[in-house]
mmCIF file of C-alpha atoms in Angstrom:
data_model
loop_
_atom_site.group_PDB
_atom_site.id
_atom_site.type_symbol
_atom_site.label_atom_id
_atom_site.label_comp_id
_atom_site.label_asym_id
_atom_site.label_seq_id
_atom_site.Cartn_x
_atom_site.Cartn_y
_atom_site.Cartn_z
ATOM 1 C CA UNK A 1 0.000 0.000 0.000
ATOM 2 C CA UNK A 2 1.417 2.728 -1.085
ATOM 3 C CA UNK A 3 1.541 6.397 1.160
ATOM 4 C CA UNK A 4 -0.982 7.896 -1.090
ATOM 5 C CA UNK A 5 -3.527 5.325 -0.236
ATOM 6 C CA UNK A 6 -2.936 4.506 3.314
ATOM 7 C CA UNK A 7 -5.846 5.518 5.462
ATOM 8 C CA UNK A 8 -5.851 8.743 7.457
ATOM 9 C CA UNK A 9 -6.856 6.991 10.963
ATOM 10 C CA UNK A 10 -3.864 5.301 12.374
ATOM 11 C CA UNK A 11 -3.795 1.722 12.494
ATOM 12 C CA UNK A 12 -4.188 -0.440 15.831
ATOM 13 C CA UNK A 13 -3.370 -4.415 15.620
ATOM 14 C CA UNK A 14 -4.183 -6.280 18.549
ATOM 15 C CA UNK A 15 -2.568 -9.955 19.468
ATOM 16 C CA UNK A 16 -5.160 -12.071 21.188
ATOM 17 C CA UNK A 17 -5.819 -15.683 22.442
ATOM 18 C CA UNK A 18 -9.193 -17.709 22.927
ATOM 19 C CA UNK A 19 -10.322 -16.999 26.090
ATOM 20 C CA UNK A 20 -12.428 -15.001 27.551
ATOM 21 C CA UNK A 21 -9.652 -13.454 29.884
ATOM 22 C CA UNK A 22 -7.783 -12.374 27.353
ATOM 23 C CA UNK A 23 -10.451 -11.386 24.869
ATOM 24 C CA UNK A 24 -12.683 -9.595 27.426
ATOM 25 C CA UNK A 25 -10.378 -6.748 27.661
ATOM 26 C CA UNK A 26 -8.747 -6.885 24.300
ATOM 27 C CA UNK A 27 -12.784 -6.358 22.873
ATOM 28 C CA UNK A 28 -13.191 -3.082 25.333
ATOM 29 C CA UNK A 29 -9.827 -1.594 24.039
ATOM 30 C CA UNK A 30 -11.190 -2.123 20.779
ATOM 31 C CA UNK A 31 -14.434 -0.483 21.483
ATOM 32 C CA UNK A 32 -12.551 2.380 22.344
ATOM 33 C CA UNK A 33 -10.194 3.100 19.944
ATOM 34 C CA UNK A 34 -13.017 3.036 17.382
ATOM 35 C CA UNK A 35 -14.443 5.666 19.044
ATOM 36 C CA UNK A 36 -11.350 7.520 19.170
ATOM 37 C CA UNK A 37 -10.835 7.079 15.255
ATOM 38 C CA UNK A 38 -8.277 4.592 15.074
ATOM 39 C CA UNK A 39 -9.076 1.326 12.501
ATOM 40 C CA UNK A 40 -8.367 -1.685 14.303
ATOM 41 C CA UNK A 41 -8.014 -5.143 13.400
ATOM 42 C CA UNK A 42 -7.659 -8.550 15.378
ATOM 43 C CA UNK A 43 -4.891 -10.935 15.308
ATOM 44 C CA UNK A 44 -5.711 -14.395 16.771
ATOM 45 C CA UNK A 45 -5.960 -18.028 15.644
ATOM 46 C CA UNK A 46 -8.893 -20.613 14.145
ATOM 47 C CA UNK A 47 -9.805 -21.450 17.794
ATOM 48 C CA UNK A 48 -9.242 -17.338 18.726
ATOM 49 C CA UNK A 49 -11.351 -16.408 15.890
ATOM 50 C CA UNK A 50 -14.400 -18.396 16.633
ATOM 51 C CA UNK A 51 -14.170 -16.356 20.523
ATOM 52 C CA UNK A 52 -14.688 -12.696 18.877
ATOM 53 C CA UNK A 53 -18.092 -12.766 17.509
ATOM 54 C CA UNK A 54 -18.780 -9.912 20.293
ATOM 55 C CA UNK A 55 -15.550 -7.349 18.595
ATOM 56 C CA UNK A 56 -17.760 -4.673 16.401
ATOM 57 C CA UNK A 57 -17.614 -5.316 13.135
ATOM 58 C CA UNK A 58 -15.377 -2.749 12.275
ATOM 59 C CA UNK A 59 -12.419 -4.757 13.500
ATOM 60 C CA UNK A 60 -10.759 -6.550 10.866
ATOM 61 C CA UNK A 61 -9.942 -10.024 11.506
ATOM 62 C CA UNK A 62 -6.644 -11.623 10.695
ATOM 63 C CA UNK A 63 -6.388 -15.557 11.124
ATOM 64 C CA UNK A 64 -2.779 -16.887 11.683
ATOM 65 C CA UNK A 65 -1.278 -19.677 12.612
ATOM 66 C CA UNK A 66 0.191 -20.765 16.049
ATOM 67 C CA UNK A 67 0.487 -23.464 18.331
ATOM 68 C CA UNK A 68 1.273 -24.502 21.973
ATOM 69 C CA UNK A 69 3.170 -27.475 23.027
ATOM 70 C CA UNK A 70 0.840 -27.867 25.716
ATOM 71 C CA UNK A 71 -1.140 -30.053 23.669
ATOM 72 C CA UNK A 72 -1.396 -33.017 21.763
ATOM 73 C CA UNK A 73 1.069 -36.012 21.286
ATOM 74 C CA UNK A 74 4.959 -35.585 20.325
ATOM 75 C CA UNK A 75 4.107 -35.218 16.311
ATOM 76 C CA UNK A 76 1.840 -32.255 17.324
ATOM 77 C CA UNK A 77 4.747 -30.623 19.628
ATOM 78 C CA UNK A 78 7.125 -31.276 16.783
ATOM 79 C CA UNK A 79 5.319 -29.406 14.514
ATOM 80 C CA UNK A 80 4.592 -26.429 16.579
ATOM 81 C CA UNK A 81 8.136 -24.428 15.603
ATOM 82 C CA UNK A 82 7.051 -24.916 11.891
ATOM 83 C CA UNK A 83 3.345 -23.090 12.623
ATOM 84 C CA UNK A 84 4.713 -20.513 14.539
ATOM 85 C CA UNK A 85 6.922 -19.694 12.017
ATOM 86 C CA UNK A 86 4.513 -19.657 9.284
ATOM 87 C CA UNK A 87 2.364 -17.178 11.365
ATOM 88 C CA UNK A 88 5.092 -14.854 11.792
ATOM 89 C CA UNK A 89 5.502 -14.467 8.194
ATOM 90 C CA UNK A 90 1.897 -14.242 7.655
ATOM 91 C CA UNK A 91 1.550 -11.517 10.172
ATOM 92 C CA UNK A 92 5.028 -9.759 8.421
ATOM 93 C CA UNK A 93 3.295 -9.805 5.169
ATOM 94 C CA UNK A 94 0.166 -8.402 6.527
ATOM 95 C CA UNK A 95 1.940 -5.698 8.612
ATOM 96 C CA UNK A 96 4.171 -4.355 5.725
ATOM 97 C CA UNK A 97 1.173 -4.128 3.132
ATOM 98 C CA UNK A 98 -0.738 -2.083 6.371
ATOM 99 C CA UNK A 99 1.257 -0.993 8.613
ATOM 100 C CA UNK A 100 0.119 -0.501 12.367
ATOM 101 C CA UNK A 101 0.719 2.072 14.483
ATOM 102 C CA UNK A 102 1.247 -0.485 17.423
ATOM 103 C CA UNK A 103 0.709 -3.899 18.131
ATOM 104 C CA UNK A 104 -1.131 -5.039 21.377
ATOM 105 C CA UNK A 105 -0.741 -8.204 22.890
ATOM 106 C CA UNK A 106 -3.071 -9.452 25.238
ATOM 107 C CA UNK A 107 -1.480 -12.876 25.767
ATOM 108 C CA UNK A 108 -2.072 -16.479 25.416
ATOM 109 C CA UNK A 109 0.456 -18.685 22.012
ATOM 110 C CA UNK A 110 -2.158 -17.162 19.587
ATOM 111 C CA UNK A 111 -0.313 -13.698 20.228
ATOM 112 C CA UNK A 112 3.012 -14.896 19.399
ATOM 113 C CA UNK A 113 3.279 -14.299 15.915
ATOM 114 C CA UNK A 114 2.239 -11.126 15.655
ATOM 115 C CA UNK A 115 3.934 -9.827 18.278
ATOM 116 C CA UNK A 116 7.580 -11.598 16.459
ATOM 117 C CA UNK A 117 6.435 -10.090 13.449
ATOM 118 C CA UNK A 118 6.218 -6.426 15.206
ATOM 119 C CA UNK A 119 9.696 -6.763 16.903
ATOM 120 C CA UNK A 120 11.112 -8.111 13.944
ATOM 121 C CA UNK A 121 9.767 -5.151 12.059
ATOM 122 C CA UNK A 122 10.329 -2.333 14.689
ATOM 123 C CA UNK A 123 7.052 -1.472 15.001
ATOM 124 C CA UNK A 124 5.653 0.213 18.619
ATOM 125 C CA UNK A 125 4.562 -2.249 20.976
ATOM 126 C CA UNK A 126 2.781 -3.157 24.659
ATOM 127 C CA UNK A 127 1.297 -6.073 26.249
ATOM 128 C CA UNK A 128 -1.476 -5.875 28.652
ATOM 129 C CA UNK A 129 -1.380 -8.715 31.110
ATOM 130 C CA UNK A 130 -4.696 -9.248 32.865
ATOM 131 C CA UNK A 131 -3.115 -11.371 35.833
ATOM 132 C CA UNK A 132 -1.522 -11.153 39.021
ATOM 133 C CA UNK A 133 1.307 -13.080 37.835
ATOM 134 C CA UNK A 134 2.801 -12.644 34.279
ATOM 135 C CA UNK A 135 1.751 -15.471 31.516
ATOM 136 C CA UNK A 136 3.727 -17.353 29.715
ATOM 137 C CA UNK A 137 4.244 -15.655 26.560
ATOM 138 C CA UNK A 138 3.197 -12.140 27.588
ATOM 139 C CA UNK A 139 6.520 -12.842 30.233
ATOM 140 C CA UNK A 140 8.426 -13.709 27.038
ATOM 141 C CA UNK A 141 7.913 -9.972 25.219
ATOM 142 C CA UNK A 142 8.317 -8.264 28.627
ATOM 143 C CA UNK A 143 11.859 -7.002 28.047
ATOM 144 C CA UNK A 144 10.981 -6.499 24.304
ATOM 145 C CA UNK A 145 7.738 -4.203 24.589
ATOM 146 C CA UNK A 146 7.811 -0.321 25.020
ATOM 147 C CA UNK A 147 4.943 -0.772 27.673
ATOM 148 C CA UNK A 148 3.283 -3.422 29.827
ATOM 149 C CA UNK A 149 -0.373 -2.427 31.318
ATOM 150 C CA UNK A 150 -1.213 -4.660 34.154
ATOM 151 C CA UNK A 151 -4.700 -5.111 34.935
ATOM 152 C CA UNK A 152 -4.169 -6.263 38.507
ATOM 153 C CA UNK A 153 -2.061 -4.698 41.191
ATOM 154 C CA UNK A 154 0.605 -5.408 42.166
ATOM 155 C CA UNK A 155 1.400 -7.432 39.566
ATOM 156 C CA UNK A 156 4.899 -9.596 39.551
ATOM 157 C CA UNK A 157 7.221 -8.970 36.327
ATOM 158 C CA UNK A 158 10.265 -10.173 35.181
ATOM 159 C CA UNK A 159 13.320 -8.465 36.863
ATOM 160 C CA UNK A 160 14.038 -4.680 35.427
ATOM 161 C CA UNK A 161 10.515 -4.305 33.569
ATOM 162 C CA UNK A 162 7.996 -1.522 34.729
ATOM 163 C CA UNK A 163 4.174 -1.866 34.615
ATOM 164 C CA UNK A 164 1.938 0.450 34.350
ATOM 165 C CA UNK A 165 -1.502 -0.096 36.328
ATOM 166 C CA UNK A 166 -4.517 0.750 34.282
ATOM 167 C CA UNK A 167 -6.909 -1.896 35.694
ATOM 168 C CA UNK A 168 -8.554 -5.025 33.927
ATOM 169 C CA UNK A 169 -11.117 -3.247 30.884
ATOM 170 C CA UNK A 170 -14.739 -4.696 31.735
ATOM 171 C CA UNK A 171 -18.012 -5.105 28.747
ATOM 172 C CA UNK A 172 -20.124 -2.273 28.663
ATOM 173 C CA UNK A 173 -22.845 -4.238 30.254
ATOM 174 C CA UNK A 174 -20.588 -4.264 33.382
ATOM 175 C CA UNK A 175 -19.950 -0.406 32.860
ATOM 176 C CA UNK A 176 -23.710 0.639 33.131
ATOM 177 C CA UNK A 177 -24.158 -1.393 36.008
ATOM 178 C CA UNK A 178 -20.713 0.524 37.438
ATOM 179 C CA UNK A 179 -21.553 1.419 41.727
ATOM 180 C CA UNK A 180 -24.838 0.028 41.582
ATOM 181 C CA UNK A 181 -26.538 0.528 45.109
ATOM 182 C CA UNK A 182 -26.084 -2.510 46.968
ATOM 183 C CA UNK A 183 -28.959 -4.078 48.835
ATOM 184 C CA UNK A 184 -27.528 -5.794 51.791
ATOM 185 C CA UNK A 185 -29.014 -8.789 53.389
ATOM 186 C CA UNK A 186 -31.392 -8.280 55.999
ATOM 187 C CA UNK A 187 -32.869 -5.067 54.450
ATOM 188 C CA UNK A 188 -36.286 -5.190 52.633
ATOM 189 C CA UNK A 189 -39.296 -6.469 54.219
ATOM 190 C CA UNK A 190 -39.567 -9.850 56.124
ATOM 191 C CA UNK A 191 -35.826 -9.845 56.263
ATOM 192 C CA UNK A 192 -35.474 -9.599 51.990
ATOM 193 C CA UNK A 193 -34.507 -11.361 49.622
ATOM 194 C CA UNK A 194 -31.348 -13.504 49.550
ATOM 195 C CA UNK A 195 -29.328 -13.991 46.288
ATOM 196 C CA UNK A 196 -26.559 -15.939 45.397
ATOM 197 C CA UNK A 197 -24.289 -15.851 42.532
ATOM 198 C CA UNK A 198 -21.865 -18.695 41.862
ATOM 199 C CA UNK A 199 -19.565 -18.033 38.729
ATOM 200 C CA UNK A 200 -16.923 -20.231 37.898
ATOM 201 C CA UNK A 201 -15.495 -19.961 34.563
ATOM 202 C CA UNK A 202 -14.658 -22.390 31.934
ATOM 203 C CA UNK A 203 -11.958 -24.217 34.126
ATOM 204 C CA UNK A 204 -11.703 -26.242 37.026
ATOM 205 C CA UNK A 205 -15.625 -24.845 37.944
ATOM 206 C CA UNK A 206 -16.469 -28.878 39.628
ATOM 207 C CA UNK A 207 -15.289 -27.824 42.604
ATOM 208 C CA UNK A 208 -17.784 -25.028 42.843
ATOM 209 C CA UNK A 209 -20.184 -27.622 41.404
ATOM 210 C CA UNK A 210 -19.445 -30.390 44.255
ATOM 211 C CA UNK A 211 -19.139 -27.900 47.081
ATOM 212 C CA UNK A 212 -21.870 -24.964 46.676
ATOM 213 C CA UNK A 213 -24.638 -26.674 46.719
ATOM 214 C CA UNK A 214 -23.924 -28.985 49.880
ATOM 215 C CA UNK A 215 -22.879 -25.985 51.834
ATOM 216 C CA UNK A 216 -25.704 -23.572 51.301
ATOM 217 C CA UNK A 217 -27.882 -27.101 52.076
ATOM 218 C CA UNK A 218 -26.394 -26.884 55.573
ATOM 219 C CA UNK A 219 -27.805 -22.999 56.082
ATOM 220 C CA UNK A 220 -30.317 -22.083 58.817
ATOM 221 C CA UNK A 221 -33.774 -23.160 57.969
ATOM 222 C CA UNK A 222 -34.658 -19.005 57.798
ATOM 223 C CA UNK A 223 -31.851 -18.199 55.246
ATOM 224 C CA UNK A 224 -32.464 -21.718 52.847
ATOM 225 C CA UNK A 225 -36.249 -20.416 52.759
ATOM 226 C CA UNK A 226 -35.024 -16.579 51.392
ATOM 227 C CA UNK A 227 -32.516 -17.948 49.377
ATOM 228 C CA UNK A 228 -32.422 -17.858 45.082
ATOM 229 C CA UNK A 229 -29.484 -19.407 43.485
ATOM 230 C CA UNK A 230 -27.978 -18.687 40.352
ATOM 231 C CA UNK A 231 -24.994 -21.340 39.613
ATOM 232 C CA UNK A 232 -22.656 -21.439 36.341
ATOM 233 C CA UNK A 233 -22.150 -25.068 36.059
ATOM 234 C CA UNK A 234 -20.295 -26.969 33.114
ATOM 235 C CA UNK A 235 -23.257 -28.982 30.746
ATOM 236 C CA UNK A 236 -22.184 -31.992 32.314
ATOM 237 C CA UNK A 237 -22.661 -31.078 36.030
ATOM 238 C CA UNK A 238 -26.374 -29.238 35.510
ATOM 239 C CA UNK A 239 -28.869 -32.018 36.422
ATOM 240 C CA UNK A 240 -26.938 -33.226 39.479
ATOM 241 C CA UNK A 241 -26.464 -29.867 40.763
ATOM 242 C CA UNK A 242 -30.077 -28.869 39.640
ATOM 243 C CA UNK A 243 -31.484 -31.936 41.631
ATOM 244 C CA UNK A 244 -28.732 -31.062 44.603
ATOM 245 C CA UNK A 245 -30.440 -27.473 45.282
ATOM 246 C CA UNK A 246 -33.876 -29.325 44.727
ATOM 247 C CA UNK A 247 -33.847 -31.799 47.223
ATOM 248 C CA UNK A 248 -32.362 -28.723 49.631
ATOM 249 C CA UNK A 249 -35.514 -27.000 49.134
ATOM 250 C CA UNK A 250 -33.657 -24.022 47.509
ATOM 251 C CA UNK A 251 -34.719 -22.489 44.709
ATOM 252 C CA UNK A 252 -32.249 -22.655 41.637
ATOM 253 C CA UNK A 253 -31.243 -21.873 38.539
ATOM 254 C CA UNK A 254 -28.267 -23.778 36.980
ATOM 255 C CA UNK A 255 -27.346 -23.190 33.380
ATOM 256 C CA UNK A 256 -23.780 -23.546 31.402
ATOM 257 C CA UNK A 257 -23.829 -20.206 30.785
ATOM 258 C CA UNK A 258 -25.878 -16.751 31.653
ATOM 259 C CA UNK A 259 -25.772 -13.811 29.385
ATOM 260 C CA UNK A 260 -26.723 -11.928 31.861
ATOM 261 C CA UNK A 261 -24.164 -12.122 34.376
ATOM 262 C CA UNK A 262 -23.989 -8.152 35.004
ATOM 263 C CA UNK A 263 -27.608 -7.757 35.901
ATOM 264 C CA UNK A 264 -27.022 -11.067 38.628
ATOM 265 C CA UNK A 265 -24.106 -9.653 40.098
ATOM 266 C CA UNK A 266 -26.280 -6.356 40.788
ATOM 267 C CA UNK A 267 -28.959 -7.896 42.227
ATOM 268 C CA UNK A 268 -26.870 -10.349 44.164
ATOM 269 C CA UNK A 269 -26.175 -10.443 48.135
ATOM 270 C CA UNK A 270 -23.567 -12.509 47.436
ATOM 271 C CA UNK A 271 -21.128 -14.014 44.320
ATOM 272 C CA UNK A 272 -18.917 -17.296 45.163
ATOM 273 C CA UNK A 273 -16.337 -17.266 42.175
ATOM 274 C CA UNK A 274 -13.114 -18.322 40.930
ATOM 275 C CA UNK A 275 -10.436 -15.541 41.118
ATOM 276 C CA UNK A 276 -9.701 -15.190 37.450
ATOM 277 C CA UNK A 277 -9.122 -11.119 36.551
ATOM 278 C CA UNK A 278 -12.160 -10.595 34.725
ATOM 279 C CA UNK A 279 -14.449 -11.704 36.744
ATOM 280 C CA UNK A 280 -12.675 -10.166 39.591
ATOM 281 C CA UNK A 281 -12.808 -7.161 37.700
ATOM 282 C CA UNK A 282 -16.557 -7.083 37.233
ATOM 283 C CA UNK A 283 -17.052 -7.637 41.286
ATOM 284 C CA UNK A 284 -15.214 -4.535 41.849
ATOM 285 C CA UNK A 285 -16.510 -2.285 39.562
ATOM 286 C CA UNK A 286 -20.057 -2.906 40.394
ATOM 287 C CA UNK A 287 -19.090 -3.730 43.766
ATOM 288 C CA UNK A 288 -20.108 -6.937 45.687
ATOM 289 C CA UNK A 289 -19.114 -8.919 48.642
ATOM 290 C CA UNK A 290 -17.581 -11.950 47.440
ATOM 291 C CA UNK A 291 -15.714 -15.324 48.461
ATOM 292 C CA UNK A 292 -13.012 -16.458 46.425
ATOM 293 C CA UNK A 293 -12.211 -19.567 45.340
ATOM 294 C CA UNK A 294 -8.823 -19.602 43.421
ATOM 295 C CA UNK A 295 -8.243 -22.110 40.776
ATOM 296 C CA UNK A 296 -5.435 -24.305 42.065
ATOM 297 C CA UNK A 297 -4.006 -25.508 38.791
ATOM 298 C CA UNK A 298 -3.783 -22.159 37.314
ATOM 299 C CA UNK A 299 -0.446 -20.923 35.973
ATOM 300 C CA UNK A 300 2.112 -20.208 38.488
ATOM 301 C CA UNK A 301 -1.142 -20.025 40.904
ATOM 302 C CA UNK A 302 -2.195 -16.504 39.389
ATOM 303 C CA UNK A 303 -5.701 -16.578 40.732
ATOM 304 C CA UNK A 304 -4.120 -16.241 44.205
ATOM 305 C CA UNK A 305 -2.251 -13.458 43.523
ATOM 306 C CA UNK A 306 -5.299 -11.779 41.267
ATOM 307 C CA UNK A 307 -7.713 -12.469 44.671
ATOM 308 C CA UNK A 308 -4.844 -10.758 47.018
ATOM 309 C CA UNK A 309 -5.807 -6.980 46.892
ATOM 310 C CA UNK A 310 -9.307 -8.138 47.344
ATOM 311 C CA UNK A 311 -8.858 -9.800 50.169
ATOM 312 C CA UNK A 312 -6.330 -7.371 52.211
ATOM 313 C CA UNK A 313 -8.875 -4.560 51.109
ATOM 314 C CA UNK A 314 -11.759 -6.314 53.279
ATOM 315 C CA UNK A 315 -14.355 -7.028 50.111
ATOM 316 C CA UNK A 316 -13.841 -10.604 49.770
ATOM 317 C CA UNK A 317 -12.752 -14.017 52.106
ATOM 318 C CA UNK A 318 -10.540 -16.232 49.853
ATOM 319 C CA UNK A 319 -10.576 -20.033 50.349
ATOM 320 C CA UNK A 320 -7.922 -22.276 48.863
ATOM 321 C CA UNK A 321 -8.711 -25.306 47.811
ATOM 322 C CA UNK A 322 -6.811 -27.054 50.018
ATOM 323 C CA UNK A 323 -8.752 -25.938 52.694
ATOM 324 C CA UNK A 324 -11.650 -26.034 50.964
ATOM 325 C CA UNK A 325 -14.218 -27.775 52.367
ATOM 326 C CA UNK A 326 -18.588 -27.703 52.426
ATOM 327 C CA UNK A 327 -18.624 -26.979 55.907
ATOM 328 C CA UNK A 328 -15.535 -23.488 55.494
ATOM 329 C CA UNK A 329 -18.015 -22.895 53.180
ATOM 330 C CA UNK A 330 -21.231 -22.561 54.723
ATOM 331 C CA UNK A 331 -19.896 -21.113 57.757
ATOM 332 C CA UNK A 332 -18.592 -18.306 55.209
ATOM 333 C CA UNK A 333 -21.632 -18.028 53.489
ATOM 334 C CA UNK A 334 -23.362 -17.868 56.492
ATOM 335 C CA UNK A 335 -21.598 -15.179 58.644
ATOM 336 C CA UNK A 336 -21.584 -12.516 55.265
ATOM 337 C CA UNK A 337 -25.282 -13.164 55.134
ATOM 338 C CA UNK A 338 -26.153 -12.741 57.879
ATOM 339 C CA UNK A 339 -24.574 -9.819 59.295
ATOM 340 C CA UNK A 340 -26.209 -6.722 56.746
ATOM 341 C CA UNK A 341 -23.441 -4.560 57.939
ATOM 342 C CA UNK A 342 -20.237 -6.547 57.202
ATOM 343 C CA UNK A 343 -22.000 -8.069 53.452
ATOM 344 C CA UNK A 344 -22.171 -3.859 53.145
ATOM 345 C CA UNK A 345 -18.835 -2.665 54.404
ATOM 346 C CA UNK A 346 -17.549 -5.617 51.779
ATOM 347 C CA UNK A 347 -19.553 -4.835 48.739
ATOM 348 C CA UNK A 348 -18.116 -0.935 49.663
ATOM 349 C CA UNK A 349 -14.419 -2.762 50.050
ATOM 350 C CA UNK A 350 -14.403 -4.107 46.840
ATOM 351 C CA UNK A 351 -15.547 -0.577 45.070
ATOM 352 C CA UNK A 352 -12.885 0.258 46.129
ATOM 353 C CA UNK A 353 -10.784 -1.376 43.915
ATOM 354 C CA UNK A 354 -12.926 -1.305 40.584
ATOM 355 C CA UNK A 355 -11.410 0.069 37.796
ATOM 356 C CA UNK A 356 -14.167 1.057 35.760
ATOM 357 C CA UNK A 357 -11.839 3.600 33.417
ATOM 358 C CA UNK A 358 -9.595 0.829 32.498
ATOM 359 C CA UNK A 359 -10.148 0.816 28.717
ATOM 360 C CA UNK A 360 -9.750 4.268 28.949
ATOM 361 C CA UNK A 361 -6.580 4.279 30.678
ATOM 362 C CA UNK A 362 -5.195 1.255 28.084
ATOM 363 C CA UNK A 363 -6.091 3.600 24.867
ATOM 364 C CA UNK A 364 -4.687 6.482 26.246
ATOM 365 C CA UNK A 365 -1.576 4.412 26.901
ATOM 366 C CA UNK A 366 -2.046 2.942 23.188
ATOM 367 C CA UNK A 367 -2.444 6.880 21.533
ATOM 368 C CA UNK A 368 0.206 8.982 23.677
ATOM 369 C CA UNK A 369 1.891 10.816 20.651
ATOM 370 C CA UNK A 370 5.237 9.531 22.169
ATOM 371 C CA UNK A 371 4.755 6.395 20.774
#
């Protein structure tokens, strides 16, 4: 493309993976910068790609290839150097006909070529790592990136690299629910309404499964009778934990997966949830009391650190799973419920902490003319 015919509106490319974590806040930066009059297009793989039917349509899509040796057998791993490679020249092909601007990478292998083909071509680039504790590949650019944004705080980097703290970007639908009054429980007539939200994520959510219902079984008689349940359980796990809050007399709905997780964690009392930034990240900026499950297999244990500042700032109890049994549990879920001024002194805690500016924040570190 020739100077003459490259658009006027500067170009943004952003590197992202197939998850939710990482394509959460890569969608709100995009939202943004559109706004802003940038042109931005998406950089991902086949299994990335069929995760961004929620980016605008305005954002170009760009389908390389990548691969992870996490998977499959030893012809798989094998060939993983050879589709990596043939990404990055995809991506250096694409980037010299349209140049960008900068390159964001959000993290996750399906970043990986486009962020070689940006340092191999000089172009501007940052990383925004959503977790407590650096990723794999996003801790393999560090020391090659002109910026890393880090969505929670304190984050821990490689040695010699500086973050920048401009909080984890949250949907829209989280935004316009942003310091929603909180109604603890206790208020209302009769004693009010009691709702639970259990959110768990696409991995590791059985233990939330096994666990939740058993423990708010074991509640007084008084709260059971008050209580509404909304549970994110994986397909396979909906009929027994359907039947589980059934036969407990509590009234339930289980489903794979709600689209309307902002308007439950308004209305809720209460959210049990794995620790993973996003949804972290939604519980502060609307602001709700919350125990914390971290997922013990995750990457160099980064749901502890992402539940940390949570914790220490009063809005949430965290319970490892190796101490996590029904009956830590229900004694949890019972104390915040029934004390209306702690369940409000946490949902005001966790305010605290909510970042609801952070797309904001990661554009304006993406358009500073000093790039």
């Amino acid at each position: 493309m020739s100077a003459a015919q490259r658009p006027a509106q500067p170009l943004c490319l952003i590197a992202a993976g197939g998850t939710g974590g990482h394509m959460f806040p890569a969608q709100s930066l995009a939202e943004v910068l559109l706004a802003r009059g940038w042109r931005v297009k998406l950089s991902t793989d086949e299994r990335g790609a069929r995760y961004a039917g929620a980016f605008p349509a305005q954002v170009a899509r760009e389908v390389v290839s990548s691969a992870t040796t996490a998977r499959g057998g030893a012809l798989a791993r094998f060939a993983v150097p050879l589709r990596i490679g043939a990404g990055i020249l995809a991506a250096r092909r694409a980037m010299q006909a349209d140049r960008p601007a900068v390159v964001v990478g959000f993290g996750g292998y399906p970043t990986i070529p486009a962020m070689s083909a940006a340092l191999t071509l000089r172009i501007p680039r940052m990383i925004h790592e959503q977790n407590g504790i650096m990723g794999r590949v996003n801790a393999a650019f560090a020391r090659r990136v002109d910026r890393v944004a880090c969505g929670t705080w304190p984050t821990v980097l490689p040695p010699g690299v500086q973050g920048v703290h401009t909080g984890n970007p949250v949907r829209q639908a989280v935004l316009d629910r942003a310091a929603a009054p909180y109604m603890p429980p206790g208020a209302g007539p009769e004693g009010g309404a009691l709702k639970l939200l259990v959110i768990g994520g696409s991995q590791g959510a059985r233990v939330l499964s096994d666990m939740v219902p058993e423990a708010a079984a074991g509640l007084p008689d008084e709260m059971r009778a008050r209580l509404t349940v909304s549970h994110q359980a994986r397909a396979e796990d909906v009929a027994r934990v359907t039947a589980a809050y059934a036969q407990a007399g509590i009234a339930a709905q289980v489903q794979p997966f709600f689209d309307d997780v902002p308007q439950r964690l308004e209305a809720c009392q209460l959210v049990v949830s794995r620790a993973g930034a996003s949804s972290i990240a939604d519980i502060t900026v609307i602001g709700r009391p919350a125990i914390l499950i971290p997922y013990a297999a995750a990457t160099g244990d980064h749901q502890t650190a992402n539940a940390r500042a949570l914790a220490e700032s009063g809005g949430a109890v965290v319970l490892p799973e190796s101490v996590l049994d029904a009956e830590s549990l229900r004694r949890d879920m019972r104390d915040i419920l029934s004390d209306g001024d702690r369940a409000f002194g946490m949902a005001a805690a966790a305010l605290t902490l909510g970042r609801p500016d952070a797309a904001q924040r990661l554009a304006d570190l993406v358009t500073e003319p000093t790039r």
